[in-house]
mmCIF file of C-alpha atoms in Angstrom:
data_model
loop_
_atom_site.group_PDB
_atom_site.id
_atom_site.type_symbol
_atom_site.label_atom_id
_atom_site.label_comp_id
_atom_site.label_asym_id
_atom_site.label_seq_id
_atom_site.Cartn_x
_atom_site.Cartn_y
_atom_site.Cartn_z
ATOM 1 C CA UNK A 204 -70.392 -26.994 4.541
ATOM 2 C CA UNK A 205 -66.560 -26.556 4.181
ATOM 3 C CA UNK A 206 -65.138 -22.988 3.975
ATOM 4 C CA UNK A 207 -63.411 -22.717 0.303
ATOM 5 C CA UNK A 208 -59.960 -21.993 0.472
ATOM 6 C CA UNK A 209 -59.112 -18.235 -0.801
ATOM 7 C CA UNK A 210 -57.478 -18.204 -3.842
ATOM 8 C CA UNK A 211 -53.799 -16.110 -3.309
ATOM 9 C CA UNK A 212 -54.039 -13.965 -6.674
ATOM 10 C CA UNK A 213 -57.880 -12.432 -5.241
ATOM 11 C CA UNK A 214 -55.981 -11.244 -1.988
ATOM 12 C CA UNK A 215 -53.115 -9.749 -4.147
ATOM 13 C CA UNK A 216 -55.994 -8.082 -6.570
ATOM 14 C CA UNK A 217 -57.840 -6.165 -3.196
ATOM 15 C CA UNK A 218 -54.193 -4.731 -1.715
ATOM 16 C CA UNK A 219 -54.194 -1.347 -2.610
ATOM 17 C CA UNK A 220 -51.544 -0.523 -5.078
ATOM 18 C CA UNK A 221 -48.074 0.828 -3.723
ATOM 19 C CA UNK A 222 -47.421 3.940 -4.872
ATOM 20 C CA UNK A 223 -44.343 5.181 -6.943
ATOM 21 C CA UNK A 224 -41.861 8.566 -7.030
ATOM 22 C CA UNK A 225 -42.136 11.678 -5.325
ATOM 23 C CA UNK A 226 -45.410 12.879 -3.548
ATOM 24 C CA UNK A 227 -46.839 16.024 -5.219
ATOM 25 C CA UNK A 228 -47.626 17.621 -2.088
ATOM 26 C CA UNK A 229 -43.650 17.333 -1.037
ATOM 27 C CA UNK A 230 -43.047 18.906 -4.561
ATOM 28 C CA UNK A 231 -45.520 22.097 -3.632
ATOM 29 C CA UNK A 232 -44.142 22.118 -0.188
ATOM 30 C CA UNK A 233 -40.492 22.975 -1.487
ATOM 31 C CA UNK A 234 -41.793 25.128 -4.606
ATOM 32 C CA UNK A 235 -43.276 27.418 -1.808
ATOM 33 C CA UNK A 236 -40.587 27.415 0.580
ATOM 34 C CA UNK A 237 -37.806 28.282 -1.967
ATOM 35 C CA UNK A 238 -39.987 30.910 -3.551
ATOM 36 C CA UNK A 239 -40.758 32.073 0.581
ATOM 37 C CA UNK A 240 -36.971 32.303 0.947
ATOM 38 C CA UNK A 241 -36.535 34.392 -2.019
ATOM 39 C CA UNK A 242 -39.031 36.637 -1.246
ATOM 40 C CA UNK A 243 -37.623 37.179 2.368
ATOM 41 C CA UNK A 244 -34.083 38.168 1.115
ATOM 42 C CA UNK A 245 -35.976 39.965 -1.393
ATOM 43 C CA UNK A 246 -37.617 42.954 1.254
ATOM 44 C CA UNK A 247 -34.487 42.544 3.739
ATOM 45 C CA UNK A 248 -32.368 44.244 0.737
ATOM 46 C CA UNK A 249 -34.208 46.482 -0.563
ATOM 47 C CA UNK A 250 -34.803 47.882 3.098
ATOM 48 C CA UNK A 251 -30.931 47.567 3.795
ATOM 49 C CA UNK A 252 -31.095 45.213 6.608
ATOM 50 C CA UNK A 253 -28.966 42.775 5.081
ATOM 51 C CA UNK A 254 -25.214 43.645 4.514
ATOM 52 C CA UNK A 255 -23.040 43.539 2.095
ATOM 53 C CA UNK A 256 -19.814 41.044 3.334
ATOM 54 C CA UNK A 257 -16.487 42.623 4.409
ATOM 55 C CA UNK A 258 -13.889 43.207 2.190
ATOM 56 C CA UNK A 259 -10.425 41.554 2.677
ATOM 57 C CA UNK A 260 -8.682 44.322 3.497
ATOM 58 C CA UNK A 261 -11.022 45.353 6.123
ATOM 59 C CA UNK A 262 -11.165 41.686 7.928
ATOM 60 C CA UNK A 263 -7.736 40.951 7.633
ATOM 61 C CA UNK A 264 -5.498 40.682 10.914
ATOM 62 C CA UNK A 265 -2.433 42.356 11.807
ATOM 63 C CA UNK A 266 0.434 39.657 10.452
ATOM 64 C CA UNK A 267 3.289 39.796 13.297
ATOM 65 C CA UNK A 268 6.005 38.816 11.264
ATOM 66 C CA UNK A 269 5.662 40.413 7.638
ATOM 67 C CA UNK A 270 8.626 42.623 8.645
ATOM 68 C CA UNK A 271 10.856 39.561 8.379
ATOM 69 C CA UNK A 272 13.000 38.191 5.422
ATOM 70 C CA UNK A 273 11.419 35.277 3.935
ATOM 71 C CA UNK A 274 13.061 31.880 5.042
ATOM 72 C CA UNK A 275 14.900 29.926 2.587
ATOM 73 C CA UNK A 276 15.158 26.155 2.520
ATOM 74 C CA UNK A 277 18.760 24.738 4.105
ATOM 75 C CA UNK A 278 20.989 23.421 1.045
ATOM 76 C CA UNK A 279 20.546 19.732 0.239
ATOM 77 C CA UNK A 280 23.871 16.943 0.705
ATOM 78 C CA UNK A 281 24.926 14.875 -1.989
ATOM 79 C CA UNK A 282 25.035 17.509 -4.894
ATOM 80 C CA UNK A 283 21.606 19.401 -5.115
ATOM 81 C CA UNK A 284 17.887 17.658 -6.094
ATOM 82 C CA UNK A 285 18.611 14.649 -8.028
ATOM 83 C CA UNK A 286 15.231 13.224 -9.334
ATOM 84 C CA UNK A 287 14.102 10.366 -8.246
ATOM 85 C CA UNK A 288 16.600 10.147 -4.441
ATOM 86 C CA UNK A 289 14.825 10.913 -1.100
ATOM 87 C CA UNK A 290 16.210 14.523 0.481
ATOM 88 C CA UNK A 291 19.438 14.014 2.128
ATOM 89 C CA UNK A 292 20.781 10.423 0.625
ATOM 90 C CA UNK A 293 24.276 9.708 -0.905
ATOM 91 C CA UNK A 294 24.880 7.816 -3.944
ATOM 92 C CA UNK A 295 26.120 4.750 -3.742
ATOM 93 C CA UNK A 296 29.803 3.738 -4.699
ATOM 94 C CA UNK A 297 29.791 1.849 -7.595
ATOM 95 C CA UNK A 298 31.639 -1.588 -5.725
ATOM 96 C CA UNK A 299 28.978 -1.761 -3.682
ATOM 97 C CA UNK A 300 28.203 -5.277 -4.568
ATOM 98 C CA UNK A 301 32.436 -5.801 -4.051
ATOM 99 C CA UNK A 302 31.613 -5.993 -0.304
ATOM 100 C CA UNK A 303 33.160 -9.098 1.176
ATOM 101 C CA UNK A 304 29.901 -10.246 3.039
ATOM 102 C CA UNK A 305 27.717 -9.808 0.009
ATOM 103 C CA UNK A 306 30.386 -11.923 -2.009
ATOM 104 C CA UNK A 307 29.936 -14.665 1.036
ATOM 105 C CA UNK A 308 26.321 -14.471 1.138
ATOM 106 C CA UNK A 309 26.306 -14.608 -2.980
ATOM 107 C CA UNK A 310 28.299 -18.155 -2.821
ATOM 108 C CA UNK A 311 26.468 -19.492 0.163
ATOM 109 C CA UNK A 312 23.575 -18.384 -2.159
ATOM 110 C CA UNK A 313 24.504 -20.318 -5.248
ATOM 111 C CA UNK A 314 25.200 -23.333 -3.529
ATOM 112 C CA UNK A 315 21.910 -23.091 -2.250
ATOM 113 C CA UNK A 316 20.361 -22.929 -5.730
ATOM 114 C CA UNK A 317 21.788 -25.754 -6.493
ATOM 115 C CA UNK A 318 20.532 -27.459 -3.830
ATOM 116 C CA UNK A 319 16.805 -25.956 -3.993
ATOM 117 C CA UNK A 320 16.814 -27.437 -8.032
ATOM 118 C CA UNK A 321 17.901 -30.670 -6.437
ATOM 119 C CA UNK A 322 14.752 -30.370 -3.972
ATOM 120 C CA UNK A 323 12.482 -29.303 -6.747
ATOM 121 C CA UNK A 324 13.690 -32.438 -8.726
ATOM 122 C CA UNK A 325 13.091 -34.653 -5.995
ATOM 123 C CA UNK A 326 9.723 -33.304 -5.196
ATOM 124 C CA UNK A 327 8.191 -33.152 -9.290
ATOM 125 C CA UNK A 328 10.099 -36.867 -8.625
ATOM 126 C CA UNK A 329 7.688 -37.570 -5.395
ATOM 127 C CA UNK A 330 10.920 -38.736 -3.727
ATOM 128 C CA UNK A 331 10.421 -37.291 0.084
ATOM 129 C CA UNK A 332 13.700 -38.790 1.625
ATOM 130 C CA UNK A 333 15.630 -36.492 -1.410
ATOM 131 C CA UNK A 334 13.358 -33.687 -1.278
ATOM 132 C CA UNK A 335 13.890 -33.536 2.485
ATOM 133 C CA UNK A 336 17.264 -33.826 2.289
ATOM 134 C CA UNK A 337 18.201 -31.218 -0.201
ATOM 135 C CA UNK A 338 16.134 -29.004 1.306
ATOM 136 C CA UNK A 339 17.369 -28.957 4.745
ATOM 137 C CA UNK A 340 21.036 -28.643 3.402
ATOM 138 C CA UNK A 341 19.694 -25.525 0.779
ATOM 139 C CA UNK A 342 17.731 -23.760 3.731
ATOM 140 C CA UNK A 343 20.466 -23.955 6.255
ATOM 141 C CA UNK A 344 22.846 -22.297 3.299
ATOM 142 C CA UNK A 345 19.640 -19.338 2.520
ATOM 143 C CA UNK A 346 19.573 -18.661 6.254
ATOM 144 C CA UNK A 347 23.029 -18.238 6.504
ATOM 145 C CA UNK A 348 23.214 -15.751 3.164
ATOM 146 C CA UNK A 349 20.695 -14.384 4.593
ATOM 147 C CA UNK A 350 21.904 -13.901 8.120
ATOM 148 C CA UNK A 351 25.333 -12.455 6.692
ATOM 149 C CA UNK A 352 23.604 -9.420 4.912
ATOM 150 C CA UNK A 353 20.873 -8.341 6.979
ATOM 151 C CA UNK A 354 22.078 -5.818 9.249
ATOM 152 C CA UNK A 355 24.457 -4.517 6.566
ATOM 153 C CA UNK A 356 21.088 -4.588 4.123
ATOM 154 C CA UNK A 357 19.389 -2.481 6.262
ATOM 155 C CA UNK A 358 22.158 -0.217 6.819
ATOM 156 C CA UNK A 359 22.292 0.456 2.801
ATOM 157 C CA UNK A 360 18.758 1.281 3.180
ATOM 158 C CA UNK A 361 19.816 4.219 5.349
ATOM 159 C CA UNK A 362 22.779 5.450 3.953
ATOM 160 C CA UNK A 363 21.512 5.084 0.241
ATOM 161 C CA UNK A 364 17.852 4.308 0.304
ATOM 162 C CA UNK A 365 15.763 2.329 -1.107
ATOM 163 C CA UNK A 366 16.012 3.745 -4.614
ATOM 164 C CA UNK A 367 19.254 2.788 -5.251
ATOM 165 C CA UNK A 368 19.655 0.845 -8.358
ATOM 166 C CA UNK A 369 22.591 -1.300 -6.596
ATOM 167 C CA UNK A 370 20.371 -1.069 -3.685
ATOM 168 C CA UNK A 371 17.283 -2.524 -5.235
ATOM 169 C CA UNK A 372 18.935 -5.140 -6.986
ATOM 170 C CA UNK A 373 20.515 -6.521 -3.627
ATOM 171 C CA UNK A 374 17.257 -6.495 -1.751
ATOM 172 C CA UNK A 375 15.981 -8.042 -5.023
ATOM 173 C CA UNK A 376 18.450 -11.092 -4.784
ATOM 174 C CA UNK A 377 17.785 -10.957 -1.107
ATOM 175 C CA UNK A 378 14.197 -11.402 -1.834
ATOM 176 C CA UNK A 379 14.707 -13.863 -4.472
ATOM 177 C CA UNK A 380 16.500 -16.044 -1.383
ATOM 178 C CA UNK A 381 13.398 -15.271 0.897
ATOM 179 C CA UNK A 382 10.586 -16.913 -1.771
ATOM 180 C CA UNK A 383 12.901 -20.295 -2.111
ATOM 181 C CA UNK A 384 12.996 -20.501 1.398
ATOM 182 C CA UNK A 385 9.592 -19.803 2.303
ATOM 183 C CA UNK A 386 8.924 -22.739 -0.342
ATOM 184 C CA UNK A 387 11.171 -25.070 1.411
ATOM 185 C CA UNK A 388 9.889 -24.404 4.698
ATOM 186 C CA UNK A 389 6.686 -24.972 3.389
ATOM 187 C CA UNK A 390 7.807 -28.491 1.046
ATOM 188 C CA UNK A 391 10.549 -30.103 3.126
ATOM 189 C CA UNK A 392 10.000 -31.570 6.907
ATOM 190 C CA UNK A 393 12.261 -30.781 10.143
#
């Protein structure tokens, strides 16, 4: 005779059911421990043993230098707290954006624009030979912009800071330059 095969829900139904939550027996085991605790510190004050905690004024240390004046804070440069300007900063001089290698950078800029549209053009136009082209000639005239205002960028950042309104918009143009050249590094060939 051939064994029967065991049917899977009659081994499920014999397992011995899993059971759920917390154990009564932990529950009674912390019930009599807390209520153990407070009877404890219950007999160990009324027989005095436990003490009261110090006062303030009869923990508190000798402080070396309360006889001196209290320090005040050295005067700030550039006119007192202005809201908004890091500690220390100047303002900056309203022909900041006058300065001769900005102007440079700004034209070598805008003929790059033009050029980058031209790339764009060429590459919605799937014409490679134009789209390499104009983007070589725009991302030799963004590295140069960029080239001419970098150190003098970062040295507005530390005169001035980077909260500068004519500060922020430079290093917003500046950034502006960055993203079309990243493109074109990314769209044209060598």
């Amino acid at each position: 005779m051939a064994p029967q095969p065991r049917d899977p829900e009659d081994r499920i139904s014999r397992r011995r059911p899993v059971k759920r939550g917390v154990s009564p027996v932990l529950i009674g085991a912390l019930v009599v421990v807390i209520l153990g605790g407070g009877a404890v510190v219950a007999v160990l004050s009324k027989k005095g043993l436990l003490q009261q905690p110090a006062t303030a004024a009869e923990t508190a240390k000798p402080k070396p230098f309360a006889d001196l004046p209290p320090e005040t804070p050295p005067p700030r440069r550039g006119g007192g707290a202005v809201p908004g300007r890091a500690f220390g900063l100047a303002t900056a001089p309203a022909d900041l954006v006058e300065h001769p290698a900005w102007q440079e950078a700004v034209a070598l800029a805008a003929q790059a624009d033009v050029l980058y549209e031209q790339a764009v053009a060429a590459m919605n136009a799937d014409d490679r030979a134009t789209l390499n082209a104009m983007g070589n000639a725009a991302k030799k005239k963004y590295n140069e912009a960029a080239e001419l205002t970098a150190e003098w960028e970062e040295e507005l950042f530390a005169k001035y800071g980077e909260n500068d309104p004519q500060v922020r918009e430079i290093k917003r143009e500046r950034t502006r330059w960055f993203k079309r050249l990243d493109w074109l590094l990314k769209s044209t060939s060598r």
